[in-house]
PDB file of C-alpha atoms in Angstrom:
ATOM      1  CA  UNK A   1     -59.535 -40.378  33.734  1.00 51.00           C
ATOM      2  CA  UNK A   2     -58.092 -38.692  36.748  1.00 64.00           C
ATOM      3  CA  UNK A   3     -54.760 -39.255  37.967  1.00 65.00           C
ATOM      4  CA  UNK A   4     -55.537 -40.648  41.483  1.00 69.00           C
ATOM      5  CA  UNK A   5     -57.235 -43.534  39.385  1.00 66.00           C
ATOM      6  CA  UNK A   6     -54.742 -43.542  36.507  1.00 66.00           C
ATOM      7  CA  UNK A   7     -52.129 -44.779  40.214  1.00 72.00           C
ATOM      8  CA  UNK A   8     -54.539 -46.752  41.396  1.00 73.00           C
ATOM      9  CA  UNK A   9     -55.058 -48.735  38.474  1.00 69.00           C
ATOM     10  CA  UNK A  10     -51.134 -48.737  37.633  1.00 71.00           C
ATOM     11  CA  UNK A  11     -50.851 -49.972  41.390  1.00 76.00           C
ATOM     12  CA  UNK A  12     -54.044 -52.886  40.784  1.00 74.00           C
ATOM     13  CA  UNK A  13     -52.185 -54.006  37.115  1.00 70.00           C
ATOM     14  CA  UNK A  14     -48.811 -54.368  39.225  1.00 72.00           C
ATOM     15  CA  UNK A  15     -50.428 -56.624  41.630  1.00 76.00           C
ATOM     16  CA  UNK A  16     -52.090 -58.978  39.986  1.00 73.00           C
ATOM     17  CA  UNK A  17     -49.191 -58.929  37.657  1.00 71.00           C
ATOM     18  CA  UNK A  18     -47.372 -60.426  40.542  1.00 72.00           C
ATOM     19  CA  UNK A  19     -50.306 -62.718  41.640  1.00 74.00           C
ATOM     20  CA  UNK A  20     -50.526 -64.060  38.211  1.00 73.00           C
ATOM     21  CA  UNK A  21     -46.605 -64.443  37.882  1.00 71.00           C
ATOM     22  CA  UNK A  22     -45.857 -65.788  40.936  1.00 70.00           C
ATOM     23  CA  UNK A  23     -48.891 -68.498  40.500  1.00 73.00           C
ATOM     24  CA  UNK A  24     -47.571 -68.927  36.792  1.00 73.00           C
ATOM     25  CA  UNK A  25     -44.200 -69.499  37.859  1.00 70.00           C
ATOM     26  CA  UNK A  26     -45.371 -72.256  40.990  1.00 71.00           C
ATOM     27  CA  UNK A  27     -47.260 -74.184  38.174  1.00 75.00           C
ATOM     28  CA  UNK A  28     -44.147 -74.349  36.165  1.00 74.00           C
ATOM     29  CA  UNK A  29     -42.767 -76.847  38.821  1.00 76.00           C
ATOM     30  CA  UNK A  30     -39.103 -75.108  39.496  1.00 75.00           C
ATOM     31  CA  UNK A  31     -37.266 -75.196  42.432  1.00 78.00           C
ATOM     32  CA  UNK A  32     -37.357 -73.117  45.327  1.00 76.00           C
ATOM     33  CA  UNK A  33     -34.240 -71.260  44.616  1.00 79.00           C
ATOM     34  CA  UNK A  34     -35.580 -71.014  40.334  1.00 78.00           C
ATOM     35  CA  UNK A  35     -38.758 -69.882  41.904  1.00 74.00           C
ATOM     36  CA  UNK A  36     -37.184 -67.167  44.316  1.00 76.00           C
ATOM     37  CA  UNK A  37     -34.816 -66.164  41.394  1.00 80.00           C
ATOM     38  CA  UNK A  38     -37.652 -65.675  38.891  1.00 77.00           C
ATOM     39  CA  UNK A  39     -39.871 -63.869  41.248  1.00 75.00           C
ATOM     40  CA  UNK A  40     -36.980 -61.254  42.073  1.00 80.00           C
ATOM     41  CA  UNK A  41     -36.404 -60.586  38.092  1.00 81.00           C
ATOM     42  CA  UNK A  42     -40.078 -60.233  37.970  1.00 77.00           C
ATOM     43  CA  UNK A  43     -40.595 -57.516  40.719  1.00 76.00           C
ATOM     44  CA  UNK A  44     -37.863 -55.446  39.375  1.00 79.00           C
ATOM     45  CA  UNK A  45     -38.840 -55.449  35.862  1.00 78.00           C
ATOM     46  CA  UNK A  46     -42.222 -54.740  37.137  1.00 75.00           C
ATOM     47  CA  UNK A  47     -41.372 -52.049  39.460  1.00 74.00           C
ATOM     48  CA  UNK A  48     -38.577 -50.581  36.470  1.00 79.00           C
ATOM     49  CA  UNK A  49     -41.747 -50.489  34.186  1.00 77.00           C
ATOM     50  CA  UNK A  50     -44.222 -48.928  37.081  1.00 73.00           C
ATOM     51  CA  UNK A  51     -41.677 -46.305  37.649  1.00 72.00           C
ATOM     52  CA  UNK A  52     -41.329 -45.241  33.887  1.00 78.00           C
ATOM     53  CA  UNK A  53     -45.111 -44.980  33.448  1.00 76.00           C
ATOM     54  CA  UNK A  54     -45.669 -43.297  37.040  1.00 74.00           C
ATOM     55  CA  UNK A  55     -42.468 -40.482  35.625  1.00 75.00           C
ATOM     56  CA  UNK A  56     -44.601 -40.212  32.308  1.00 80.00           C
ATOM     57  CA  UNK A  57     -47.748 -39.316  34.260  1.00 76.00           C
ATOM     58  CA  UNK A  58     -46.106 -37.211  36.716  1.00 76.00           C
ATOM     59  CA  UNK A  59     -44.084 -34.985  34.717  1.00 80.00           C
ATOM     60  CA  UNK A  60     -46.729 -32.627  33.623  1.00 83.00           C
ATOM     61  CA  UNK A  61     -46.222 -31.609  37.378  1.00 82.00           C
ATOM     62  CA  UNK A  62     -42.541 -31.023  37.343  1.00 82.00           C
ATOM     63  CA  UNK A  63     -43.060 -28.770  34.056  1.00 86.00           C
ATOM     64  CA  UNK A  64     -45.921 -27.100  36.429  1.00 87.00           C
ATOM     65  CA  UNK A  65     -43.149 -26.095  39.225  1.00 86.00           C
ATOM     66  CA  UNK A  66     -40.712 -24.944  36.543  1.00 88.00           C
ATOM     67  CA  UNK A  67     -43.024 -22.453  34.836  1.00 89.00           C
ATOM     68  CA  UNK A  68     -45.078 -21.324  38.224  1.00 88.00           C
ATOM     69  CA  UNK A  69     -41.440 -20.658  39.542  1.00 91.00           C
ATOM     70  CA  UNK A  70     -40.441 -18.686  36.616  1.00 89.00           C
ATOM     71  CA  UNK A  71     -43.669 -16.425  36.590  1.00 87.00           C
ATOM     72  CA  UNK A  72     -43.177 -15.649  40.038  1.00 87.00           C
ATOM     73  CA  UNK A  73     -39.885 -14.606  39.295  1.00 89.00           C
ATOM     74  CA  UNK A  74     -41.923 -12.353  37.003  1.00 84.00           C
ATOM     75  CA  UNK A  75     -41.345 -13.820  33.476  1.00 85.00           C
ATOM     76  CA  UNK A  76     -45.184 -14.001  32.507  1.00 82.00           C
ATOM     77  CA  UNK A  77     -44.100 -15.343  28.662  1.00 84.00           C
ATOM     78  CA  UNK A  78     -44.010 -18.694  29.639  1.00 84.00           C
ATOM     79  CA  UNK A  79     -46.762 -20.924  29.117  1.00 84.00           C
ATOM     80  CA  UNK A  80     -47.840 -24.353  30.149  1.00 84.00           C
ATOM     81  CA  UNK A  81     -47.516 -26.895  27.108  1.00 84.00           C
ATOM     82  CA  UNK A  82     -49.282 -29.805  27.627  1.00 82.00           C
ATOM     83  CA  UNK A  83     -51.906 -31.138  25.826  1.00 81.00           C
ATOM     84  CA  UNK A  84     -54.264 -33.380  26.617  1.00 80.00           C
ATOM     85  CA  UNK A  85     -57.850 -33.059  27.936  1.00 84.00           C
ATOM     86  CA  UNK A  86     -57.468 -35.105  31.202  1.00 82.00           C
ATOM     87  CA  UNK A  87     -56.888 -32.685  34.157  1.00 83.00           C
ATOM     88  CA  UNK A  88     -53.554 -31.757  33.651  1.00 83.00           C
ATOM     89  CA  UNK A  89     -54.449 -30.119  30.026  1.00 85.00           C
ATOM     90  CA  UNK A  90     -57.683 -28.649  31.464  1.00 87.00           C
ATOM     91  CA  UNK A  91     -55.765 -27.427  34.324  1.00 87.00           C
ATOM     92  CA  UNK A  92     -52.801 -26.296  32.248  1.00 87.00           C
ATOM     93  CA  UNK A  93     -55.534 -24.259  30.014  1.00 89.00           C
ATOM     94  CA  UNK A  94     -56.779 -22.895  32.823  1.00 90.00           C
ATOM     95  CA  UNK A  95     -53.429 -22.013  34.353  1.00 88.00           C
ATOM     96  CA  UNK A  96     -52.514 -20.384  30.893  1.00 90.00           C
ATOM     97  CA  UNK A  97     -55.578 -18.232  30.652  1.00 91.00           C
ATOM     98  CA  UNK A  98     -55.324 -16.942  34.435  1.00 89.00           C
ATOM     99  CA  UNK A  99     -51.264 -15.719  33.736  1.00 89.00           C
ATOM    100  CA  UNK A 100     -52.581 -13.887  30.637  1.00 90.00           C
ATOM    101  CA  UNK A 101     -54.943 -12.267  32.383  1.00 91.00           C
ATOM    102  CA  UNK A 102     -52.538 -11.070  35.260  1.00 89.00           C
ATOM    103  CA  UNK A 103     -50.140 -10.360  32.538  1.00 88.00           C
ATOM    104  CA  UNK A 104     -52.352  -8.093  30.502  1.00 90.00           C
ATOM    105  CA  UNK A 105     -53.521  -6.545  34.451  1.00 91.00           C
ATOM    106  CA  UNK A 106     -49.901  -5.660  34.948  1.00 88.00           C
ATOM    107  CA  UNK A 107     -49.327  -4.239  31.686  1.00 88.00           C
ATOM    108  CA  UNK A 108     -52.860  -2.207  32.239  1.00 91.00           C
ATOM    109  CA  UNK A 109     -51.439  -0.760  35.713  1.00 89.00           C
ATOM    110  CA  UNK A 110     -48.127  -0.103  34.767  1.00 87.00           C
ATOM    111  CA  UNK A 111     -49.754   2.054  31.729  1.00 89.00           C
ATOM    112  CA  UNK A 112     -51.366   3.876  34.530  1.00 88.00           C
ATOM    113  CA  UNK A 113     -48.791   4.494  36.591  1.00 86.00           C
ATOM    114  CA  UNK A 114     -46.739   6.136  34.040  1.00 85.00           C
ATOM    115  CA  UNK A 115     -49.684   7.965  33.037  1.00 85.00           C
ATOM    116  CA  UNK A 116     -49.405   8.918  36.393  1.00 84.00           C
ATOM    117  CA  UNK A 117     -45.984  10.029  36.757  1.00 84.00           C
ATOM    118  CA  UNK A 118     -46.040  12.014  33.269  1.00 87.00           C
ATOM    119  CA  UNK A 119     -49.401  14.072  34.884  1.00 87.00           C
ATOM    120  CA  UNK A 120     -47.086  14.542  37.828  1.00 88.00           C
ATOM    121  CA  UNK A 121     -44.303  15.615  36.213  1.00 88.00           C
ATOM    122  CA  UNK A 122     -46.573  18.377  34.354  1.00 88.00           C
ATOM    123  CA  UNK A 123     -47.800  19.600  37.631  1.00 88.00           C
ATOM    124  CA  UNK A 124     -44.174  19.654  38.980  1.00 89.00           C
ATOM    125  CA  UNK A 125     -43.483  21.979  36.001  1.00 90.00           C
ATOM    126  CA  UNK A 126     -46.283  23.869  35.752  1.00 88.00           C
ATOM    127  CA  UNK A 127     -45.579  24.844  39.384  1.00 89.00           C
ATOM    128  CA  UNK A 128     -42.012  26.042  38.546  1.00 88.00           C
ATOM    129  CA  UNK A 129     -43.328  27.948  35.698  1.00 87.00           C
ATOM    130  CA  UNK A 130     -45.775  29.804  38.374  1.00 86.00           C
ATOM    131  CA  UNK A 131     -43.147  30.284  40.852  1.00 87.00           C
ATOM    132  CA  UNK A 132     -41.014  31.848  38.238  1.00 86.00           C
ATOM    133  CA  UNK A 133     -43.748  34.282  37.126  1.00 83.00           C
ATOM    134  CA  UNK A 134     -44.505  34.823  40.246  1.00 83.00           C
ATOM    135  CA  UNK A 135     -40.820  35.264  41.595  1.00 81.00           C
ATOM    136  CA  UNK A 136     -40.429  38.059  38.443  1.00 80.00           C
ATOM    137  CA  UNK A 137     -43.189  39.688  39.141  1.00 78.00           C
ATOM    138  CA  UNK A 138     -42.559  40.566  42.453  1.00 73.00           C
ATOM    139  CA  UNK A 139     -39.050  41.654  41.744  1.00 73.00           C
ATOM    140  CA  UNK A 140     -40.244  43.940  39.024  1.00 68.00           C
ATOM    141  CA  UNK A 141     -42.360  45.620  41.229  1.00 61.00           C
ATOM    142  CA  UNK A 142     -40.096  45.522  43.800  1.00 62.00           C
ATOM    143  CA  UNK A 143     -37.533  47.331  41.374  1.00 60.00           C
ATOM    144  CA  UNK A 144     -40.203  49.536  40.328  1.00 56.00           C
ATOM    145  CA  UNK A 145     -40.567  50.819  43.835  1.00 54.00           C
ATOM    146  CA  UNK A 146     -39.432  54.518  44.326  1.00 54.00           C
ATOM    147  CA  UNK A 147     -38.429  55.651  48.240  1.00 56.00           C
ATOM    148  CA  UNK A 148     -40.047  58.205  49.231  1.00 52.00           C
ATOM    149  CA  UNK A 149     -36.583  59.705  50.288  1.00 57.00           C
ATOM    150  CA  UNK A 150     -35.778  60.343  46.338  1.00 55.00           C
ATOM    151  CA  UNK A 151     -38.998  61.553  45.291  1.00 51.00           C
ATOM    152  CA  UNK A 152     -39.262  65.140  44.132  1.00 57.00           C
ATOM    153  CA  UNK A 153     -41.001  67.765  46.466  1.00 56.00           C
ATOM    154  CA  UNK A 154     -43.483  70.085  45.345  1.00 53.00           C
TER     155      UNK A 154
END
């Protein structure tokens, strides 16, 4: 049953609760002041009673904003528990499927990225290894280099 109705219903059983007591308690032939006192009791019991079962109903939500705010905070371990298969325990299910699957996303792209940074790393040292040949090469030739001013004549 879905929650709006699950309300409405609690908000229909409260009423004719109260229609039924207050007619109950005018047949019972009290007093004005009796009949005031005993419809006050009854309207706070009923409304202590309404607001336990609406809390019960409603705290699947609360648990909702604590876990939503801890995965944005990026702790993607938590998980929705509630059971159930009215639409807070299809959506919970639903919820829980959609973090794994962001979860195992991240852990797919961070792979990559540090995939990435080892290739780069390799290029960065391949490229020092060329400039270093490089570098040495030219200096032996450089070194290698007779002037023309110290060369033997003939």
């Amino acid at each position: 049953m879905k929650v709006k109705y699950k309300l409405l219903l609690l908000v229909g059983v409260f009423v004719i609760l109260l229609v039924f007591g207050i007619s109950w308690l005018s047949s019972l032939g009290l007093g004005p002041l009796q009949k005031l006192l005993y419809v006050v009791l009854f309207v706070a019991v009923s409304l202590i009673i309404s607001g336990f079962v609406i809390a019960k109903l409603l705290a699947p939500l609360d648990t909702l904003i604590i876990v939503a705010k801890g995965i944005s905070y990026g702790n993607y371990d938590l998980v929705l528990d509630i059971k159930g298969n009215d639409e807070f325990g299809k959506f919970a299910k639903s919820f829980n499927q959609a973090i794994e699957v962001i979860h195992e996303m991240l852990i797919e792209k961070r792979m990559e990225e540090g995939a990435a940074v080892k290739r780069m790393s390799i290029v960065k040292e391949l490229m020092h290894q060329i400039r270093q040949a490089r570098d040495r090469k030219s200096t032996s030739l450089n070194s290698s280099h007779i002037p023309l001013s110290r060369m033997p004549s003939s």
